[in-house]
Backbone as CSV, one residue per row, in Angstrom:
resi,resn,N_x,N_y,N_z,CA_x,CA_y,CA_z,C_x,C_y,C_z
1,MET,-13.951,-6.665,-5.727,-13.973,-7.301,-4.533,-12.914,-6.976,-3.399
2,GLU,-13.242,-6.353,-2.389,-12.303,-5.962,-1.321,-12.317,-6.843,0.009
3,VAL,-10.961,-7.219,0.229,-10.722,-8.119,1.519,-9.921,-7.432,2.431
4,THR,-10.281,-7.436,3.724,-9.738,-6.695,4.865,-9.304,-7.716,5.819
5,ALA,-8.207,-7.297,6.605,-7.525,-7.989,7.524,-6.887,-6.920,8.633
6,LYS,-7.152,-7.272,9.868,-6.559,-6.435,11.002,-5.802,-7.085,11.928
7,ALA,-4.741,-6.352,12.441,-4.124,-6.763,13.524,-4.058,-5.590,14.737
8,LYS,-4.512,-6.010,15.760,-4.574,-5.080,16.888,-3.640,-5.367,17.969
9,PHE,-3.299,-4.239,18.703,-2.360,-4.256,19.826,-0.930,-4.991,19.558
10,ILE,-0.572,-4.434,18.479,0.801,-4.850,18.027,1.809,-3.846,18.872
11,ARG,2.688,-4.451,19.647,3.571,-3.719,20.714,4.759,-2.858,19.962
12,MET,4.332,-2.171,19.071,5.318,-1.252,18.270,4.861,0.021,18.244
13,SER,5.593,1.006,18.220,5.185,2.534,18.030,4.440,2.573,16.491
14,PRO,3.293,3.319,16.319,2.788,3.442,15.152,3.584,4.192,14.170
15,ARG,4.511,5.128,14.655,5.462,5.932,13.887,6.364,5.048,13.045
16,LYS,7.025,3.835,13.854,7.927,3.019,13.231,7.233,2.045,12.412
17,VAL,5.991,1.697,12.610,5.225,0.713,11.708,4.961,1.600,10.452
18,ARG,4.460,2.885,10.296,4.250,3.560,9.164,5.407,3.725,8.243
19,LEU,6.668,3.629,8.797,7.807,3.608,7.589,7.731,2.429,7.036
20,VAL,7.306,1.226,7.432,7.308,0.214,6.794,6.004,-0.108,5.765
21,VAL,5.109,0.481,6.225,3.814,0.474,5.563,3.622,1.341,4.459
22,ASP,4.376,2.496,4.565,4.346,3.643,3.527,5.165,2.955,2.274
23,LEU,5.935,2.035,2.415,6.716,1.569,1.296,5.941,0.509,0.441
24,ILE,4.957,-0.109,0.910,4.276,-1.183,0.403,2.903,-0.793,-0.071
25,ARG,2.402,0.444,0.103,0.987,1.015,-0.102,1.027,0.966,-1.625
26,GLY,0.110,0.333,-2.227,-0.284,0.506,-3.593,0.455,-0.590,-4.474
27,MET,1.225,-1.415,-3.998,2.021,-2.405,-4.572,1.069,-3.675,-4.757
28,ASP,1.466,-4.664,-5.772,0.899,-5.957,-5.754,1.308,-6.701,-4.585
29,VAL,0.447,-7.758,-4.183,0.874,-8.473,-3.046,2.093,-9.149,-3.077
30,VAL,2.156,-9.785,-4.140,3.451,-10.841,-4.127,4.844,-9.961,-4.098
31,PRO,4.972,-8.948,-4.764,6.089,-8.114,-4.800,6.506,-7.414,-3.171
32,ALA,5.085,-7.028,-2.900,5.142,-6.417,-1.432,5.573,-7.613,-0.381
33,MET,5.139,-8.751,-0.490,5.439,-9.843,0.463,7.181,-9.920,0.393
34,ALA,7.626,-9.819,-0.801,9.137,-10.144,-1.072,9.936,-9.082,-0.576
35,GLN,9.101,-7.502,-0.779,9.860,-6.480,-0.185,9.905,-6.565,1.467
36,LEU,8.945,-7.058,1.938,8.654,-7.422,3.713,9.770,-8.161,3.896
37,LYS,9.863,-9.198,3.276,10.625,-10.654,3.623,12.195,-10.070,3.907
38,PHE,12.610,-9.188,3.063,14.076,-8.758,3.075,14.352,-7.267,3.781
39,MET,13.528,-6.788,4.393,13.525,-5.696,4.969,13.994,-5.797,6.299
40,HIS,14.991,-4.854,6.741,15.611,-4.825,7.890,15.006,-3.940,9.110
41,LYS,13.645,-4.103,9.180,12.889,-3.223,10.253,11.949,-4.289,11.081
42,SER,11.993,-4.141,12.423,11.251,-5.159,13.070,9.773,-5.123,13.135
43,ALA,9.366,-3.925,12.230,7.713,-3.773,11.946,7.504,-4.456,10.676
44,ALA,8.319,-5.052,9.994,8.350,-5.824,8.761,7.443,-7.153,9.065
45,ARG,8.014,-7.589,10.124,7.343,-9.022,10.385,5.828,-9.118,10.583
46,PRO,5.379,-8.413,11.539,3.926,-8.441,11.837,2.952,-7.844,10.568
47,VAL,3.574,-6.846,9.873,2.951,-6.436,8.688,3.008,-7.605,7.551
48,MET,3.800,-8.326,7.394,3.955,-9.295,6.452,3.005,-10.373,6.909
49,LYS,2.939,-10.838,8.152,1.957,-11.927,8.557,0.573,-11.104,8.365
50,LEU,0.173,-10.133,8.377,-0.962,-9.400,8.230,-1.455,-9.481,6.641
51,VAL,-0.471,-9.193,5.810,-0.616,-9.216,4.337,-1.135,-10.670,3.867
52,ALA,-0.196,-11.646,4.520,-0.350,-12.990,4.442,-1.722,-13.529,4.909
53,SER,-2.134,-13.080,5.980,-3.727,-13.422,6.261,-4.654,-12.803,5.607
54,ALA,-4.432,-11.424,4.899,-5.393,-10.807,4.054,-5.384,-11.963,2.764
55,MET,-4.443,-12.138,2.275,-4.217,-13.157,1.006,-4.876,-14.311,1.024
56,ALA,-4.674,-15.034,2.331,-5.533,-16.188,2.668,-6.731,-16.204,2.990
57,ASN,-7.424,-15.077,3.442,-8.669,-14.604,3.386,-9.380,-14.577,1.990
58,ALA,-8.702,-13.765,1.033,-9.000,-13.681,-0.286,-9.008,-14.874,-0.948
59,GLU,-8.191,-15.887,-0.707,-8.330,-17.255,-1.335,-9.167,-18.086,-0.818
60,HIS,-9.393,-18.264,0.480,-10.316,-18.963,1.043,-11.842,-18.677,0.879
61,ASN,-12.009,-17.357,1.197,-13.546,-16.872,1.385,-13.905,-16.594,0.145
62,PHE,-13.181,-15.931,-0.886,-13.588,-15.452,-2.200,-13.016,-16.004,-3.493
63,LYS,-12.057,-16.987,-3.296,-11.506,-17.935,-4.421,-10.811,-16.743,-5.228
64,LEU,-10.113,-15.858,-4.778,-9.331,-14.925,-5.511,-7.959,-15.369,-5.654
65,PRO,-7.171,-15.351,-6.829,-6.017,-15.812,-6.954,-4.928,-14.560,-6.242
66,SER,-3.909,-15.100,-5.738,-3.093,-13.926,-5.135,-2.337,-13.091,-5.915
67,GLY,-2.224,-13.671,-7.354,-1.408,-12.777,-8.310,-2.235,-11.544,-8.710
68,ALA,-3.568,-11.674,-8.393,-4.400,-10.538,-8.948,-4.784,-9.439,-7.822
69,LEU,-4.177,-9.611,-6.950,-4.243,-8.911,-5.603,-3.388,-7.632,-5.554
70,TYR,-3.991,-6.565,-5.025,-2.837,-5.265,-4.897,-3.235,-4.893,-3.402
71,ILE,-2.566,-3.962,-2.692,-2.837,-3.384,-1.389,-3.566,-2.090,-1.735
72,LYS,-4.728,-2.069,-1.583,-5.515,-0.901,-1.784,-5.420,0.115,-0.713
73,ALA,-5.459,-0.070,0.368,-5.325,0.731,1.485,-4.488,-0.097,2.616
74,ILE,-3.831,0.641,3.489,-3.019,0.170,4.574,-3.011,1.185,5.594
75,THR,-3.670,1.035,6.588,-3.265,2.093,7.765,-2.709,1.661,9.040
76,VAL,-2.178,2.589,9.895,-1.654,2.375,10.955,-2.244,3.362,12.136
77,ASP,-2.865,2.737,12.839,-3.548,3.633,14.046,-2.933,3.387,15.581
78,GLY,-2.996,4.369,16.316,-2.343,4.181,17.583,-3.157,3.420,18.304
79,GLY,-2.730,2.290,19.216,-3.309,1.685,20.279,-3.216,2.361,21.495
80,PRO,-3.480,1.475,22.478,-3.467,2.010,24.000,-2.054,2.026,24.336
81,VAL,-1.837,3.263,25.280,-0.355,3.502,25.679,-0.093,2.767,27.096
82,LEU,0.902,2.032,27.104,1.309,1.611,28.435,2.074,2.528,29.162
83,LYS,1.870,3.192,30.284,2.554,4.341,31.085,3.405,3.869,32.004
84,ARG,4.852,3.796,31.913,5.669,3.462,33.013,6.421,4.563,33.367
85,TRP,7.405,4.305,34.466,8.226,5.402,34.770,9.557,5.001,35.082
86,ARG,10.607,5.633,34.988,11.905,5.367,35.447,12.442,6.261,36.427
87,ALA,13.159,5.779,37.553,13.710,6.654,38.410,14.865,7.429,37.927
88,ARG,14.875,8.595,38.336,15.927,9.585,37.689,16.576,10.226,39.133
89,ALA,17.555,11.037,38.925,18.315,11.655,39.711,17.516,12.513,40.835
90,PHE,17.765,12.898,42.099,17.104,13.715,42.978,15.726,13.311,43.259
91,GLY,15.461,12.222,43.379,13.945,11.541,43.665,13.024,11.951,42.525
92,ARG,13.377,12.059,41.490,12.499,12.454,40.100,12.132,11.179,39.523
93,ALA,11.100,11.397,38.614,10.573,10.157,38.119,10.552,10.531,36.489
94,ALA,10.975,9.844,35.365,10.623,10.287,33.982,9.699,9.225,33.391
95,GLY,8.761,9.771,32.752,7.676,8.963,32.031,8.128,8.201,30.905
96,ILE,7.675,6.585,30.697,7.970,6.122,29.620,6.599,5.612,29.058
97,HIS,6.633,6.027,27.666,5.430,5.612,27.048,5.541,4.408,26.015
98,LYS,4.941,3.387,26.327,5.201,2.164,25.564,3.871,1.852,24.615
99,ARG,4.062,2.474,23.559,3.020,2.768,22.490,2.776,1.090,21.695
100,SER,1.503,1.270,21.324,0.902,-0.029,20.443,0.372,0.525,19.207
101,SER,0.006,-0.344,18.351,-0.377,-0.001,16.956,-1.689,-1.072,16.724
102,HIS,-2.470,-0.317,15.816,-3.538,-1.306,15.176,-3.418,-1.087,13.765
103,ILE,-3.211,-2.187,12.988,-2.970,-1.980,11.722,-3.942,-2.686,10.897
104,SER,-4.307,-2.225,9.747,-5.494,-2.635,9.022,-5.155,-2.523,7.472
105,VAL,-5.482,-3.716,6.511,-5.152,-3.731,5.443,-6.415,-3.907,4.524
106,VAL,-6.448,-3.395,3.312,-7.612,-3.588,2.331,-6.868,-4.195,1.037
107,LEU,-7.100,-5.535,0.689,-6.723,-5.815,-0.634,-7.870,-5.773,-1.423
108,SER,-7.519,-5.539,-2.793,-8.559,-5.368,-3.929,-7.984,-6.303,-5.126
109,GLU,-8.884,-6.580,-5.985,-8.471,-7.216,-7.172,-7.789,-6.187,-8.172
110,ARG,-6.797,-6.423,-8.967,-6.379,-5.650,-10.061,-7.349,-5.715,-11.255
111,LYS,-7.630,-4.664,-11.710,-8.470,-4.809,-13.042,-7.419,-5.174,-14.131
112,LEU,-7.771,-6.075,-14.934,-6.986,-6.441,-16.074,-6.891,-5.350,-17.194
113,GLU,-5.929,-5.285,-17.907,-5.784,-4.238,-18.876,-6.943,-4.631,-20.144
114,GLY,-7.243,-5.677,-20.296,-8.156,-5.859,-21.494,-9.509,-5.442,-20.955
115,ALA,-9.774,-5.132,-19.787,-11.001,-4.813,-19.343,-11.703,-3.473,-20.266
116,PRO,-13.000,-3.306,-20.418,-13.570,-2.334,-21.066,-13.289,-1.099,-20.304
117,LYS,-13.006,0.248,-20.975,-12.821,1.305,-20.309,-14.057,2.131,-20.234
118,THR,-14.203,2.826,-19.356,-15.461,3.738,-19.126,-15.363,5.159,-18.886
119,GLY,-16.143,6.014,-19.006,-16.158,7.541,-18.489,-14.967,8.281,-19.127
120,LEU,-14.521,8.947,-18.006,-13.655,9.959,-18.587,-12.363,9.280,-19.063
121,ALA,-11.762,8.227,-18.564,-10.570,7.762,-18.860,-10.567,7.327,-20.567
122,GLU,-11.773,6.837,-20.961,-11.958,6.590,-22.465,-11.906,7.950,-23.189
123,ALA,-12.552,9.027,-22.742,-12.626,10.394,-23.536,-11.285,10.801,-23.602
124,VAL,-10.406,10.812,-22.487,-8.942,11.248,-22.642,-8.294,10.191,-23.564
125,VAL,-8.349,9.020,-23.720,-7.874,8.293,-24.695,-8.010,8.491,-26.051
126,LYS,-9.433,8.955,-26.310,-9.808,9.297,-27.650,-9.150,10.597,-28.099
127,THR,-8.983,11.436,-27.010,-8.483,12.810,-27.280,-7.026,12.784,-27.852
128,VAL,-6.283,11.895,-26.981,-4.883,11.667,-27.265,-4.706,10.931,-28.506
129,LYS,-5.365,10.080,-28.967,-5.278,9.416,-30.243,-5.460,10.359,-31.444
130,LYS,-6.447,11.272,-31.231,-6.600,12.222,-32.221,-5.603,13.242,-32.393
131,ALA,-4.958,13.785,-31.230,-3.809,14.687,-31.419,-2.717,13.997,-31.909
132,ALA,-2.460,12.806,-31.694,-1.283,12.054,-32.344,-1.254,11.715,-33.760
133,ALA,-2.799,11.713,-34.366,-2.888,11.172,-35.568,-2.771,12.495,-36.614
134,LYS,-2.918,13.476,-36.061,-2.804,14.764,-36.861,-1.093,15.094,-37.140
135,LYS,-0.740,15.199,-38.264,0.605,15.519,-38.929,0.658,16.854,-39.522
136,PRO,1.527,17.520,-39.208,1.703,18.887,-39.681,2.011,18.529,-41.164
137,ALA,1.299,19.455,-42.066,1.270,19.410,-43.549,2.729,19.973,-44.048
138,ALA,3.323,19.377,-44.976,4.642,19.817,-45.515,4.189,21.025,-46.562
139,LYS,5.231,22.114,-46.428,4.986,23.179,-47.148,5.375,22.926,-48.648
140,LYS,4.753,23.400,-49.688,4.800,23.192,-50.819,5.951,24.070,-51.520
141,GLY,6.802,23.763,-52.509,7.753,24.587,-52.948,8.938,24.852,-52.451
142,VAL,9.191,24.298,-50.998,10.234,24.402,-50.309,11.192,23.530,-50.454
143,LYS,12.214,23.516,-50.738,13.342,22.485,-50.882,14.132,22.470,-49.641
144,ASN,14.629,21.064,-49.209,15.524,21.350,-48.331,16.849,21.491,-48.730
145,ALA,17.600,22.502,-47.706,18.816,23.146,-48.253,19.954,22.196,-47.586
């Protein structure tokens, strides 16, 4: 089951928000929230609110426990840019681009390790077990010196 949440028009540069988002991508939700809580980046606060909103969506709408969730995907896209200008010397003007971000997160349920394995992963496990089971035969008649 996948749960999504979006935050739009966040008045922060997407480049700065991606610094925070890249650290928590793929993490379990509870450790990710702890990581965001103690992060010294201003972008951590809206990202933390968004992940909390996605957790609440999962619990309320789908009755999923927060301990079983992980961040499957989290993306930051550019929003609209507010164009301003600042007066400079000799009658010139310098442009200022105030960027905004759209953040979207997808939470998914972590598969338990006791779940049955299927397909290629099962074949790889069998091959590894066979290779580990074979032991080299000891040579006859050779004594340790």
